[in-house]
Amino acid sequence: MDPLQPAGPGPRGTLLLATSNEGKAREFLPLLGPILDGLGLGLATLATLGDGGRAFPVPEEDGQTFAENAAIKARHYCGLTGLPTLADDSGLCLEALGGGPGVLSARFGGPGLSDGQRAAMLLDNLEAAIVASGKPGRLGRGAFFETALVLALGGSRKTLSWTGRLHGRMASSPIGSHGFGYDPIFVPRGGRRTLAQMAPEAKNAISHRSLALRAMASDIGRIRAFLG
Ligand code: ITT
């Protein structure tokens, strides 16, 4: 199943994966597919509904945490479509930047930048923070990726949520061509290669997104009860 193509409803309906980020959508399917099969649900994405997603107004992601923003997105698109809706809010948190850019990861550096430009600007900010600290040995390159997943259901304020975190460190320059976003500048803990140097399956074996999806998969009984 291609996550960007319509799959049709399952015997128990359709779940909407509410992301307009193709990189995320492509990572979801290998782990989300079996969960949906277990629930008897088909998959729709923002790209398969409406006019490539352009028909939908975009919510204001003004939460303070990944979980708050994922809930804003899930409730927003669930309200618009009436479908059970899964949303992902995620980002990169750098120790040297006090946890930033965090929930601002997608907007870091301002509008209109490419992923590569954003990543380069983030590395510049990191180097400046290290120099400004005057303690390069103590102010490290530690960082983590976090994903919050939220499932919302029409007619209910209640949501279900799961999180995943991948710890590592910032690379000194962008390397690699796989993945998306900040993958070329992040090296998972215990490794030497950036996420962008890893094959998609290798990233999916350890990533923050896959950890959140695994937590979701282990919660299938609660999801069934939630969906009714
Ligand atoms: P949606 O809200 O439509 O899902 P988005 O790209 O705006 O798409 P977010 O608000 O969650 O999503 O922003 C997360 C940003 O953090 C994203 O644009 C990437 O730059 C970065 N990011 C998240 N997960 C990542 C990953 O696995 N690898 C690299 N960068 C990632």
PDB file of C-alpha atoms and ligand atoms in Angstrom:
ATOM      1  CA  MET A   1       0.000   0.000   0.000  1.00  0.00           C
ATOM      2  CA  ASP A   2       1.372   3.420  -0.928  1.00  0.00           C
ATOM      3  CA  PRO A   3       0.663   5.842   1.941  1.00  0.00           C
ATOM      4  CA  LEU A   4       0.084   8.600  -0.556  1.00  0.00           C
ATOM      5  CA  GLN A   5      -2.512   6.716  -2.585  1.00  0.00           C
ATOM      6  CA  PRO A   6      -6.137   5.942  -1.614  1.00  0.00           C
ATOM      7  CA  ALA A   7      -6.463   2.510  -0.051  1.00  0.00           C
ATOM      8  CA  GLY A   8     -10.239   2.409   0.387  1.00  0.00           C
ATOM      9  CA  PRO A   9     -12.142   1.683   3.569  1.00  0.00           C
ATOM     10  CA  GLY A  10     -11.599  -1.471   5.612  1.00  0.00           C
ATOM     11  CA  PRO A  11     -14.473  -3.593   6.974  1.00  0.00           C
ATOM     12  CA  ARG A  12     -14.749  -1.244   9.968  1.00  0.00           C
ATOM     13  CA  GLY A  13     -14.164   2.050   8.144  1.00  0.00           C
ATOM     14  CA  THR A  14     -11.248   4.374   7.489  1.00  0.00           C
ATOM     15  CA  LEU A  15      -8.618   6.058   9.607  1.00  0.00           C
ATOM     16  CA  LEU A  16      -7.247   9.418   8.497  1.00  0.00           C
ATOM     17  CA  LEU A  17      -3.506   9.928   8.861  1.00  0.00           C
ATOM     18  CA  ALA A  18      -3.482  13.703   9.193  1.00  0.00           C
ATOM     19  CA  THR A  19      -0.097  14.817   7.970  1.00  0.00           C
ATOM     20  CA  SER A  20       0.898  16.858   4.953  1.00  0.00           C
ATOM     21  CA  ASN A  21       4.546  15.886   5.440  1.00  0.00           C
ATOM     22  CA  GLU A  22       5.356  13.193   2.857  1.00  0.00           C
ATOM     23  CA  GLY A  23       8.467  12.090   4.736  1.00  0.00           C
ATOM     24  CA  LYS A  24       6.389  11.292   7.801  1.00  0.00           C
ATOM     25  CA  ALA A  25       3.656   9.588   5.754  1.00  0.00           C
ATOM     26  CA  ARG A  26       6.171   7.266   4.099  1.00  0.00           C
ATOM     27  CA  GLU A  27       7.604   6.231   7.472  1.00  0.00           C
ATOM     28  CA  PHE A  28       4.178   5.510   8.939  1.00  0.00           C
ATOM     29  CA  LEU A  29       2.961   2.773   6.651  1.00  0.00           C
ATOM     30  CA  PRO A  30       5.198  -0.194   7.508  1.00  0.00           C
ATOM     31  CA  LEU A  31       4.112  -0.002  11.154  1.00  0.00           C
ATOM     32  CA  LEU A  32       0.664   1.538  10.785  1.00  0.00           C
ATOM     33  CA  GLY A  33      -0.464  -0.950   8.089  1.00  0.00           C
ATOM     34  CA  PRO A  34      -0.528  -3.988  10.440  1.00  0.00           C
ATOM     35  CA  ILE A  35      -2.218  -1.944  13.197  1.00  0.00           C
ATOM     36  CA  LEU A  36      -4.971  -0.903  10.779  1.00  0.00           C
ATOM     37  CA  ASP A  37      -5.340  -4.477   9.512  1.00  0.00           C
ATOM     38  CA  GLY A  38      -5.810  -5.588  13.120  1.00  0.00           C
ATOM     39  CA  LEU A  39      -8.487  -2.952  13.617  1.00  0.00           C
ATOM     40  CA  GLY A  40     -10.207  -3.644  10.281  1.00  0.00           C
ATOM     41  CA  LEU A  41      -9.592  -0.073   9.128  1.00  0.00           C
ATOM     42  CA  GLY A  42      -8.487   1.295   5.762  1.00  0.00           C
ATOM     43  CA  LEU A  43      -6.233   4.331   5.424  1.00  0.00           C
ATOM     44  CA  ALA A  44      -6.801   7.815   4.059  1.00  0.00           C
ATOM     45  CA  THR A  45      -4.294  10.663   4.099  1.00  0.00           C
ATOM     46  CA  LEU A  46      -4.679  14.383   3.562  1.00  0.00           C
ATOM     47  CA  ALA A  47      -3.198  13.749   0.110  1.00  0.00           C
ATOM     48  CA  THR A  48      -5.975  11.286  -0.768  1.00  0.00           C
ATOM     49  CA  LEU A  49      -8.882  13.363   0.549  1.00  0.00           C
ATOM     50  CA  GLY A  50     -10.061  16.628  -0.970  1.00  0.00           C
ATOM     51  CA  ASP A  51      -7.827  18.485  -3.382  1.00  0.00           C
ATOM     52  CA  GLY A  52      -4.489  17.004  -2.353  1.00  0.00           C
ATOM     53  CA  GLY A  53      -5.192  18.328   1.119  1.00  0.00           C
ATOM     54  CA  ARG A  54      -5.452  21.894  -0.135  1.00  0.00           C
ATOM     55  CA  ALA A  55      -9.191  21.914   0.498  1.00  0.00           C
ATOM     56  CA  PHE A  56      -8.604  21.711   4.242  1.00  0.00           C
ATOM     57  CA  PRO A  57      -7.860  24.755   6.361  1.00  0.00           C
ATOM     58  CA  VAL A  58      -4.688  24.265   8.380  1.00  0.00           C
ATOM     59  CA  PRO A  59      -4.916  24.400  12.194  1.00  0.00           C
ATOM     60  CA  GLU A  60      -2.857  26.801  14.250  1.00  0.00           C
ATOM     61  CA  GLU A  61      -0.276  24.684  16.072  1.00  0.00           C
ATOM     62  CA  ASP A  62       0.028  26.901  19.127  1.00  0.00           C
ATOM     63  CA  GLY A  63       0.524  24.192  21.770  1.00  0.00           C
ATOM     64  CA  GLN A  64       3.501  24.234  24.139  1.00  0.00           C
ATOM     65  CA  THR A  65       4.223  20.522  23.746  1.00  0.00           C
ATOM     66  CA  PHE A  66       4.300  17.932  20.973  1.00  0.00           C
ATOM     67  CA  ALA A  67       1.319  16.191  22.575  1.00  0.00           C
ATOM     68  CA  GLU A  68      -0.731  19.399  22.632  1.00  0.00           C
ATOM     69  CA  ASN A  69       0.008  20.112  18.983  1.00  0.00           C
ATOM     70  CA  ALA A  70      -0.718  16.540  17.908  1.00  0.00           C
ATOM     71  CA  ALA A  71      -4.085  16.784  19.708  1.00  0.00           C
ATOM     72  CA  ILE A  72      -4.829  20.106  17.982  1.00  0.00           C
ATOM     73  CA  LYS A  73      -4.160  18.520  14.576  1.00  0.00           C
ATOM     74  CA  ALA A  74      -6.016  15.280  15.294  1.00  0.00           C
ATOM     75  CA  ARG A  75      -9.130  17.061  16.620  1.00  0.00           C
ATOM     76  CA  HIS A  76      -9.047  19.611  13.787  1.00  0.00           C
ATOM     77  CA  TYR A  77      -8.992  17.107  10.906  1.00  0.00           C
ATOM     78  CA  CYS A  78     -11.324  14.717  12.716  1.00  0.00           C
ATOM     79  CA  GLY A  79     -13.801  17.587  13.068  1.00  0.00           C
ATOM     80  CA  LEU A  80     -13.513  18.382   9.349  1.00  0.00           C
ATOM     81  CA  THR A  81     -13.826  14.829   8.050  1.00  0.00           C
ATOM     82  CA  GLY A  82     -15.695  12.884  10.746  1.00  0.00           C
ATOM     83  CA  LEU A  83     -13.040  10.167  10.462  1.00  0.00           C
ATOM     84  CA  PRO A  84     -11.033   8.682  13.319  1.00  0.00           C
ATOM     85  CA  THR A  85      -7.856  10.706  12.905  1.00  0.00           C
ATOM     86  CA  LEU A  86      -4.223  10.068  13.819  1.00  0.00           C
ATOM     87  CA  ALA A  87      -1.850  13.048  13.928  1.00  0.00           C
ATOM     88  CA  ASP A  88       1.893  13.258  14.552  1.00  0.00           C
ATOM     89  CA  ASP A  89       3.680  16.229  16.026  1.00  0.00           C
ATOM     90  CA  SER A  90       7.400  15.866  16.234  1.00  0.00           C
ATOM     91  CA  GLY A  91      10.682  17.719  16.274  1.00  0.00           C
ATOM     92  CA  LEU A  92      14.289  17.953  17.323  1.00  0.00           C
ATOM     93  CA  CYS A  93      15.336  19.187  20.784  1.00  0.00           C
ATOM     94  CA  LEU A  94      18.925  20.340  21.359  1.00  0.00           C
ATOM     95  CA  GLU A  95      20.438  20.476  24.846  1.00  0.00           C
ATOM     96  CA  ALA A  96      22.581  23.476  23.889  1.00  0.00           C
ATOM     97  CA  LEU A  97      19.490  25.398  22.754  1.00  0.00           C
ATOM     98  CA  GLY A  98      17.476  24.691  25.899  1.00  0.00           C
ATOM     99  CA  GLY A  99      15.376  22.084  24.109  1.00  0.00           C
ATOM    100  CA  GLY A 100      14.857  24.132  20.954  1.00  0.00           C
ATOM    101  CA  PRO A 101      13.716  24.223  18.270  1.00  0.00           C
ATOM    102  CA  GLY A 102      11.310  21.590  19.720  1.00  0.00           C
ATOM    103  CA  VAL A 103       7.718  22.332  18.749  1.00  0.00           C
ATOM    104  CA  LEU A 104       9.032  25.036  16.409  1.00  0.00           C
ATOM    105  CA  SER A 105      11.135  22.562  14.363  1.00  0.00           C
ATOM    106  CA  ALA A 106       9.013  22.825  11.208  1.00  0.00           C
ATOM    107  CA  ARG A 107       9.121  26.647  11.328  1.00  0.00           C
ATOM    108  CA  PHE A 108      12.716  27.102  12.538  1.00  0.00           C
ATOM    109  CA  GLY A 109      14.464  29.914  10.623  1.00  0.00           C
ATOM    110  CA  GLY A 110      11.222  31.280   9.174  1.00  0.00           C
ATOM    111  CA  PRO A 111       8.934  30.442   6.244  1.00  0.00           C
ATOM    112  CA  GLY A 112      10.049  29.402   2.772  1.00  0.00           C
ATOM    113  CA  LEU A 113      13.251  27.553   3.722  1.00  0.00           C
ATOM    114  CA  SER A 114      14.131  24.119   2.377  1.00  0.00           C
ATOM    115  CA  ASP A 115      14.859  21.263   4.793  1.00  0.00           C
ATOM    116  CA  GLY A 116      18.558  21.674   3.927  1.00  0.00           C
ATOM    117  CA  GLN A 117      18.563  25.400   4.676  1.00  0.00           C
ATOM    118  CA  ARG A 118      16.790  24.823   8.001  1.00  0.00           C
ATOM    119  CA  ALA A 119      19.273  22.128   8.983  1.00  0.00           C
ATOM    120  CA  ALA A 120      22.247  24.320   8.075  1.00  0.00           C
ATOM    121  CA  MET A 121      20.817  27.218  10.073  1.00  0.00           C
ATOM    122  CA  LEU A 122      20.253  24.962  13.079  1.00  0.00           C
ATOM    123  CA  LEU A 123      23.886  23.813  12.981  1.00  0.00           C
ATOM    124  CA  ASP A 124      25.011  27.479  12.785  1.00  0.00           C
ATOM    125  CA  ASN A 125      22.873  28.254  15.852  1.00  0.00           C
ATOM    126  CA  LEU A 126      24.337  25.298  17.695  1.00  0.00           C
ATOM    127  CA  GLU A 127      27.927  26.340  16.946  1.00  0.00           C
ATOM    128  CA  ALA A 128      27.136  29.908  18.059  1.00  0.00           C
ATOM    129  CA  ALA A 129      25.615  28.614  21.311  1.00  0.00           C
ATOM    130  CA  ILE A 130      28.687  26.487  21.965  1.00  0.00           C
ATOM    131  CA  VAL A 131      31.023  29.460  21.346  1.00  0.00           C
ATOM    132  CA  ALA A 132      28.852  31.815  23.445  1.00  0.00           C
ATOM    133  CA  SER A 133      28.879  29.378  26.344  1.00  0.00           C
ATOM    134  CA  GLY A 134      32.670  29.626  26.553  1.00  0.00           C
ATOM    135  CA  LYS A 135      32.543  26.043  27.767  1.00  0.00           C
ATOM    136  CA  PRO A 136      32.560  23.954  24.623  1.00  0.00           C
ATOM    137  CA  GLY A 137      33.582  20.872  26.522  1.00  0.00           C
ATOM    138  CA  ARG A 138      30.585  21.100  28.824  1.00  0.00           C
ATOM    139  CA  LEU A 139      27.962  22.306  26.434  1.00  0.00           C
ATOM    140  CA  GLY A 140      27.500  19.216  24.367  1.00  0.00           C
ATOM    141  CA  ARG A 141      25.950  18.280  21.083  1.00  0.00           C
ATOM    142  CA  GLY A 142      23.298  16.115  22.741  1.00  0.00           C
ATOM    143  CA  ALA A 143      19.834  16.127  21.207  1.00  0.00           C
ATOM    144  CA  PHE A 144      16.734  14.012  20.838  1.00  0.00           C
ATOM    145  CA  PHE A 145      13.901  13.583  18.372  1.00  0.00           C
ATOM    146  CA  GLU A 146      10.424  13.237  19.835  1.00  0.00           C
ATOM    147  CA  THR A 147       7.117  12.202  18.312  1.00  0.00           C
ATOM    148  CA  ALA A 148       3.686  12.497  19.892  1.00  0.00           C
ATOM    149  CA  LEU A 149       0.850  10.587  18.223  1.00  0.00           C
ATOM    150  CA  VAL A 150      -2.750  11.429  19.023  1.00  0.00           C
ATOM    151  CA  LEU A 151      -5.858   9.534  17.899  1.00  0.00           C
ATOM    152  CA  ALA A 152      -9.102  11.528  17.935  1.00  0.00           C
ATOM    153  CA  LEU A 153     -12.633  10.341  17.345  1.00  0.00           C
ATOM    154  CA  GLY A 154     -15.616  12.357  16.117  1.00  0.00           C
ATOM    155  CA  GLY A 155     -18.088  13.329  18.809  1.00  0.00           C
ATOM    156  CA  SER A 156     -15.589  12.754  21.644  1.00  0.00           C
ATOM    157  CA  ARG A 157     -13.238  15.149  23.415  1.00  0.00           C
ATOM    158  CA  LYS A 158     -11.305  12.121  24.596  1.00  0.00           C
ATOM    159  CA  THR A 159      -8.144  11.191  22.713  1.00  0.00           C
ATOM    160  CA  LEU A 160      -5.535   8.461  22.932  1.00  0.00           C
ATOM    161  CA  SER A 161      -1.857   9.340  22.727  1.00  0.00           C
ATOM    162  CA  TRP A 162       1.581   7.742  22.513  1.00  0.00           C
ATOM    163  CA  THR A 163       5.110   9.132  22.427  1.00  0.00           C
ATOM    164  CA  GLY A 164       8.542   8.040  21.278  1.00  0.00           C
ATOM    165  CA  ARG A 165      11.982   9.529  21.758  1.00  0.00           C
ATOM    166  CA  LEU A 166      15.293   8.911  19.969  1.00  0.00           C
ATOM    167  CA  HIS A 167      18.414  10.201  21.740  1.00  0.00           C
ATOM    168  CA  GLY A 168      21.631  11.084  19.943  1.00  0.00           C
ATOM    169  CA  ARG A 169      23.899  13.958  19.039  1.00  0.00           C
ATOM    170  CA  MET A 170      24.191  16.643  16.421  1.00  0.00           C
ATOM    171  CA  ALA A 171      26.566  15.985  13.497  1.00  0.00           C
ATOM    172  CA  SER A 172      29.129  18.653  12.614  1.00  0.00           C
ATOM    173  CA  SER A 173      27.841  18.916   9.030  1.00  0.00           C
ATOM    174  CA  PRO A 174      24.901  17.494   7.031  1.00  0.00           C
ATOM    175  CA  ILE A 175      25.554  14.013   5.612  1.00  0.00           C
ATOM    176  CA  GLY A 176      23.285  11.564   3.775  1.00  0.00           C
ATOM    177  CA  SER A 177      20.348  11.653   1.400  1.00  0.00           C
ATOM    178  CA  HIS A 178      17.699   9.381   2.945  1.00  0.00           C
ATOM    179  CA  GLY A 179      14.796  10.528   5.072  1.00  0.00           C
ATOM    180  CA  PHE A 180      13.673  14.116   5.468  1.00  0.00           C
ATOM    181  CA  GLY A 181      13.899  17.188   7.675  1.00  0.00           C
ATOM    182  CA  TYR A 182      16.803  17.155  10.114  1.00  0.00           C
ATOM    183  CA  ASP A 183      17.868  13.548   9.392  1.00  0.00           C
ATOM    184  CA  PRO A 184      21.201  14.589   7.787  1.00  0.00           C
ATOM    185  CA  ILE A 185      22.401  16.330  10.975  1.00  0.00           C
ATOM    186  CA  PHE A 186      21.374  13.807  13.660  1.00  0.00           C
ATOM    187  CA  VAL A 187      23.405  10.769  14.750  1.00  0.00           C
ATOM    188  CA  PRO A 188      21.496   8.257  16.937  1.00  0.00           C
ATOM    189  CA  ARG A 189      23.140   7.317  20.249  1.00  0.00           C
ATOM    190  CA  GLY A 190      25.716   4.556  19.885  1.00  0.00           C
ATOM    191  CA  GLY A 191      25.981   5.072  16.116  1.00  0.00           C
ATOM    192  CA  ARG A 192      28.318   6.836  13.729  1.00  0.00           C
ATOM    193  CA  ARG A 193      26.007   7.538  10.806  1.00  0.00           C
ATOM    194  CA  THR A 194      23.315  10.187  10.537  1.00  0.00           C
ATOM    195  CA  LEU A 195      19.696   9.103  10.113  1.00  0.00           C
ATOM    196  CA  ALA A 196      19.982  10.274   6.497  1.00  0.00           C
ATOM    197  CA  GLN A 197      22.816   7.783   5.907  1.00  0.00           C
ATOM    198  CA  MET A 198      20.617   4.925   7.083  1.00  0.00           C
ATOM    199  CA  ALA A 199      18.245   2.950   4.852  1.00  0.00           C
ATOM    200  CA  PRO A 200      14.557   3.732   5.562  1.00  0.00           C
ATOM    201  CA  GLU A 201      14.102   0.310   7.244  1.00  0.00           C
ATOM    202  CA  ALA A 202      17.090   0.945   9.523  1.00  0.00           C
ATOM    203  CA  LYS A 203      15.720   4.332  10.602  1.00  0.00           C
ATOM    204  CA  ASN A 204      12.279   2.793  11.127  1.00  0.00           C
ATOM    205  CA  ALA A 205      13.798   0.125  13.377  1.00  0.00           C
ATOM    206  CA  ILE A 206      14.900   2.731  15.950  1.00  0.00           C
ATOM    207  CA  SER A 207      13.164   6.029  15.289  1.00  0.00           C
ATOM    208  CA  HIS A 208      11.081   8.139  17.650  1.00  0.00           C
ATOM    209  CA  ARG A 209       8.138   7.735  15.241  1.00  0.00           C
ATOM    210  CA  SER A 210       8.438   3.954  15.170  1.00  0.00           C
ATOM    211  CA  LEU A 211       8.714   3.836  18.987  1.00  0.00           C
ATOM    212  CA  ALA A 212       5.463   5.808  19.255  1.00  0.00           C
ATOM    213  CA  LEU A 213       3.836   3.513  16.682  1.00  0.00           C
ATOM    214  CA  ARG A 214       5.034   0.420  18.565  1.00  0.00           C
ATOM    215  CA  ALA A 215       3.480   1.815  21.737  1.00  0.00           C
ATOM    216  CA  MET A 216       0.278   2.334  19.749  1.00  0.00           C
ATOM    217  CA  ALA A 217       0.446  -1.238  18.414  1.00  0.00           C
ATOM    218  CA  SER A 218       0.732  -2.621  21.939  1.00  0.00           C
ATOM    219  CA  ASP A 219      -2.386  -0.673  22.909  1.00  0.00           C
ATOM    220  CA  ILE A 220      -4.686  -2.278  20.341  1.00  0.00           C
ATOM    221  CA  GLY A 221      -7.264  -3.391  22.942  1.00  0.00           C
ATOM    222  CA  ARG A 222      -7.676   0.162  24.258  1.00  0.00           C
ATOM    223  CA  ILE A 223      -7.958   1.472  20.669  1.00  0.00           C
ATOM    224  CA  ARG A 224     -10.693  -1.070  19.847  1.00  0.00           C
ATOM    225  CA  ALA A 225     -12.631   0.005  22.932  1.00  0.00           C
ATOM    226  CA  PHE A 226     -12.130   3.664  22.027  1.00  0.00           C
ATOM    227  CA  LEU A 227     -13.374   3.170  18.465  1.00  0.00           C
ATOM    228  CA  GLY A 228     -16.384   1.215  19.754  1.00  0.00           C
TER     229      GLY A 228
HETATM  230  P1  ITT B   1       2.294  17.924   9.627  1.00  0.00           P
HETATM  231  O1  ITT B   1       2.015  18.907  10.747  1.00  0.00           O
HETATM  232  O2  ITT B   1       1.396  18.102   8.457  1.00  0.00           O
HETATM  233  O3  ITT B   1       2.348  16.513  10.111  1.00  0.00           O
HETATM  234  P2  ITT B   1       4.932  19.132   9.661  1.00  0.00           P
HETATM  235  O4  ITT B   1       6.167  18.919   8.851  1.00  0.00           O
HETATM  236  O5  ITT B   1       4.465  20.563   9.804  1.00  0.00           O
HETATM  237  O6  ITT B   1       3.774  18.219   9.044  1.00  0.00           O
HETATM  238  P3  ITT B   1       5.482  19.047  12.487  1.00  0.00           P
HETATM  239  O7  ITT B   1       4.717  20.284  12.782  1.00  0.00           O
HETATM  240  O8  ITT B   1       5.329  17.882  13.416  1.00  0.00           O
HETATM  241  O9  ITT B   1       5.120  18.470  11.059  1.00  0.00           O
HETATM  242  O10 ITT B   1       6.998  19.442  12.348  1.00  0.00           O
HETATM  243  C1  ITT B   1       7.992  18.521  12.579  1.00  0.00           C
HETATM  244  C2  ITT B   1       9.283  18.951  11.904  1.00  0.00           C
HETATM  245  O11 ITT B   1      10.360  18.336  12.639  1.00  0.00           O
HETATM  246  C3  ITT B   1       9.348  18.440  10.479  1.00  0.00           C
HETATM  247  O12 ITT B   1       8.964  19.400   9.550  1.00  0.00           O
HETATM  248  C4  ITT B   1      10.811  18.035  10.337  1.00  0.00           C
HETATM  249  O13 ITT B   1      11.565  19.129   9.914  1.00  0.00           O
HETATM  250  C5  ITT B   1      11.220  17.676  11.765  1.00  0.00           C
HETATM  251  N1  ITT B   1      11.143  16.218  11.964  1.00  0.00           N
HETATM  252  C6  ITT B   1      10.158  15.509  12.601  1.00  0.00           C
HETATM  253  N2  ITT B   1      10.421  14.204  12.551  1.00  0.00           N
HETATM  254  C7  ITT B   1      11.560  14.076  11.865  1.00  0.00           C
HETATM  255  C8  ITT B   1      12.330  12.966  11.465  1.00  0.00           C
HETATM  256  O14 ITT B   1      11.965  11.718  11.726  1.00  0.00           O
HETATM  257  N3  ITT B   1      13.448  13.203  10.770  1.00  0.00           N
HETATM  258  C9  ITT B   1      13.830  14.448  10.476  1.00  0.00           C
HETATM  259  N4  ITT B   1      13.163  15.550  10.799  1.00  0.00           N
HETATM  260  C10 ITT B   1      12.019  15.372  11.493  1.00  0.00           C
END
